[in-house]
Amino acid sequence: MIKGGIPNVKRVLCLVLTVLMALSMVSIPALADGGVSLRVLISSGSTEQVLREVAKDLEAEGIKLEIEAYDWNTYEGKQQLAATSKGGDYDVIFLPGNAVSTFANAGAIIDCSDVVAQVFPDQSDIYDSVKKFCMVDGKWYVSPYSAESMVYFYRTDLISKDELPKTIDEMHDLGVAKTKDDVYGLAIPGGPGEAACSFGSYFLWSYGGTYFNEKWEPELNTPEAVAGFEAFAKIEQDCAPKGVTTWQNEETVAAFQSGSLAAMICWPGYYAMLIDPAQSKVADKVGIATVPAGPAGARPRFGAWGLGITANCKDVEAAKKVLVAYTNEENMSKRLLPVVTTASKKINSSEGAESVNPAITASSGTLDLADERPAIPELNLYIPAVGAAVNAIIAGQPAQDTLNALNEEVRQIMEDGGYYD
Amino acid sequence: VKSRKPASKLYRSERYAPYVFLAPTALLFLMIFLFPILFVVCSSFVNWNLLKPTAGISFVGFRNFENLLTSPKTWMAIQNTFVFSLVSVPLSMIFGMLLALAVDKLNRIRNSVEAALLIPMMVAPISIYLSFRFMFDPTYGIVNKLLSLIGLTGPGWFSSTDTAMMTVIIVELWRVIPFVYIVMYAALKTLPNDVFEAVRVDGANGVQTFWWITMPMLKPTLLVTAIIRLMDAIRAFDNIYVLTRGGPANATKTIQYLCYELAFGGFSIGKGSALAIIIVLIILITGMGLIRMMNRANTELV
């Protein structure tokens, strides 16, 4: 090949191209048995275990699931990246309700109304709040399986049922009374970003506040908003450990599990972890109740989850089978009910449901009034802003000034988004 | 007349060969450096939300820069970055240098001390941050538990606006002092012995020797290390992400973290790119000042 001192360039290039082509052929995924392999993105936890069980059933039908389960932060990052690239490398994605419209409007997930019609023949069985966030322009973009709102967890050895607070003021007073002997009366995740924004929303709505008016102008510095966020800050300052200003859900749950908290507000999905003796020192002392009401009622944040099929999905028919297998009535009743409040009113109110999942009554009790932050593409810009401001109020900054600055910041975000053109 | 055909074919091959061999490197350079830089510069002038593809990309001129530079949040992040850099860099330099001088004087236990000092460099930074986050937890952390044993009430560390930045700096110092130490120690070992013998003969004491002989000869190394450390400090992100997420009350939100929030949290590519350019400018301006100082020091030394 090397004659006269230099290599034959054409031959070298041909060789390189051939090798590259061969490599690309090898990388095309295929199942030897003629089945299909689908990549699934899910946030790790108890619903992931259910998916693994469903995956075993699906293997008999020639559908292999490559499950990618991540902690919340990693999941959220991957989920958001998928939204920007038609679903990325994933075929099926587990999505929270507030991400559905973003995915649908970005063309990252496809209409799956036919799947929902199959698994929910009677759609009046689905909570209205689920429909509000899982449907876009009258079409279902995810097949829903859970609907839950924040709940009040308490230690049954420290707080009796008669003492349970009905109002946010009572909750504060009880928290103060129970703060003694290395036990803190009440903690709510208040770390910057998602935690402070998420749990701050409960106080905002329960005090009659709102994120935006009908013209999409932010209303985050109204008297109602100030009162709501101040109430949140007062509880954290008077009843919670110092570190709560950096706590996300996980730290708060860990504190409760360690026996350091008399009560906390969090998501009912954590109930299974709290009553697991292997993880919790207070496993046999966990009570659960609906969140107390503010002047405008008990309006916690609401969360719905569903499965969507991405626009990049390599086998839509197989993906639809996955959705049906996960969200059908049998799977929801047998496997999902013990770990989540399902999206079906019928299943949640069925006989014995309460004994299978004691969190159901508390979780579904506020679903009619529960709300969710406006699911607009600017969600990921205004949530960190609101989270930082609420976190600042918890850390002792004056509420009105902080919220005035926040309102202006959010107004700027909306202006950049073209809402006032 | 000799036929030129075979010769010209060979000639053509020889003429193109260097370009062919250079092509992969040139392509790599274009793809990895030039194209991303141009992309960031161009996208800093547009309004582009990746989560809103229907809105498309619209040219907004300098509006992203204007919005950023008039936002109190940006200035707070710049201020936090400068506090972090201006405190952590000199302190790491001082402690690193002192350690190098101290270890240089050790005889018997030098190897053990050197090994211990290098441990932070061998641990993954994220592991360091996570460990410190638990250790400095005001309620459950070991630091406040130990303080309570001697009757002291520990502060809020990461959770208090008064102490959060200081605590982040403490963690940063623990991580970077070994780096400064190892560079300084290596530099100390290269200093000529005869100069020190001469000043000893002249009767100079330890402080005088350090100030008038060691320091001037170490100045170029000190400045190079300072440049590396300063650029690292301005780019601080991973520590903030793991330790505080910019809180509480934005007390530790650095400019790099803000850039992450805009570009990868909110997918606002235009604003994120504009802020990235501002960060590069800050690094360039401060870096160039230090490089000029370093060149002057080198000239003086020669």
XYZ file of C-alpha atoms in Angstrom, chain A residues 6-7 9 73 80-81 83-84 102 105-106 184 192 241-243 245-248 251 255 260 377-378 380-381 384-385 388 391-392 395 397 409 412 415-417 419, chain B residues 13-14 20-21 47 49-54 63 67 73 133 137-140 154-156 158-159 161 241 244-245 247-250 253 261 264-268 271:
80
model
C 2.832 8.125 1.009
C -0.326 6.070 1.581
C -5.392 8.444 0.365
C -33.952 15.783 39.843
C -37.282 18.356 30.044
C -34.595 17.504 27.518
C -39.581 17.718 25.636
C -37.188 19.692 23.467
C -45.704 21.502 27.304
C -47.543 21.782 22.367
C -43.928 20.943 21.587
C -40.074 19.816 65.765
C -35.142 27.102 46.878
C -35.661 22.790 62.068
C -33.287 25.524 60.883
C -32.201 23.554 57.838
C -34.681 26.521 54.087
C -32.578 24.052 52.087
C -34.887 21.046 52.285
C -36.554 19.418 49.329
C -34.873 15.710 53.441
C -36.525 13.904 59.125
C -37.617 14.323 64.548
C -43.981 26.775 28.420
C -42.660 29.463 30.785
C -39.664 26.282 34.065
C -38.756 29.942 34.176
C -37.397 28.935 40.037
C -38.244 32.620 40.391
C -36.362 31.641 45.189
C -37.440 30.644 50.034
C -36.210 34.172 50.723
C -35.299 32.843 55.342
C -36.754 38.612 53.935
C -39.531 39.395 37.366
C -40.747 40.217 32.443
C -43.457 39.713 28.344
C -40.500 37.881 26.790
C -42.874 34.999 26.133
C -48.096 37.264 26.332
C -1.526 12.994 -3.848
C 1.395 14.579 -2.062
C -6.481 15.187 4.331
C -4.478 14.425 7.453
C -35.698 35.040 21.915
C -37.633 28.991 24.306
C -36.998 25.341 23.513
C -40.233 24.367 25.232
C -42.199 26.677 22.951
C -41.306 25.555 19.432
C -44.471 27.065 17.976
C -32.624 42.920 24.598
C -32.804 42.544 30.508
C -30.980 39.063 40.229
C -24.031 18.995 53.259
C -26.922 20.280 58.591
C -27.858 22.585 61.477
C -30.164 20.083 63.179
C -28.796 16.662 62.363
C -23.970 26.072 66.010
C -25.172 28.422 63.297
C -27.513 27.551 60.440
C -26.086 26.435 54.587
C -29.601 27.287 55.729
C -28.457 33.792 54.737
C -25.875 22.955 42.812
C -27.474 25.102 48.352
C -29.085 25.391 44.916
C -30.352 29.576 48.405
C -31.317 30.528 50.935
C -32.815 33.747 49.634
C -30.419 33.722 46.648
C -26.625 32.034 43.707
C -31.245 28.006 35.611
C -31.108 24.278 31.267
C -33.913 24.864 33.767
C -36.054 27.244 31.775
C -34.681 26.382 28.314
C -34.483 30.081 27.563
C -30.952 34.632 27.795
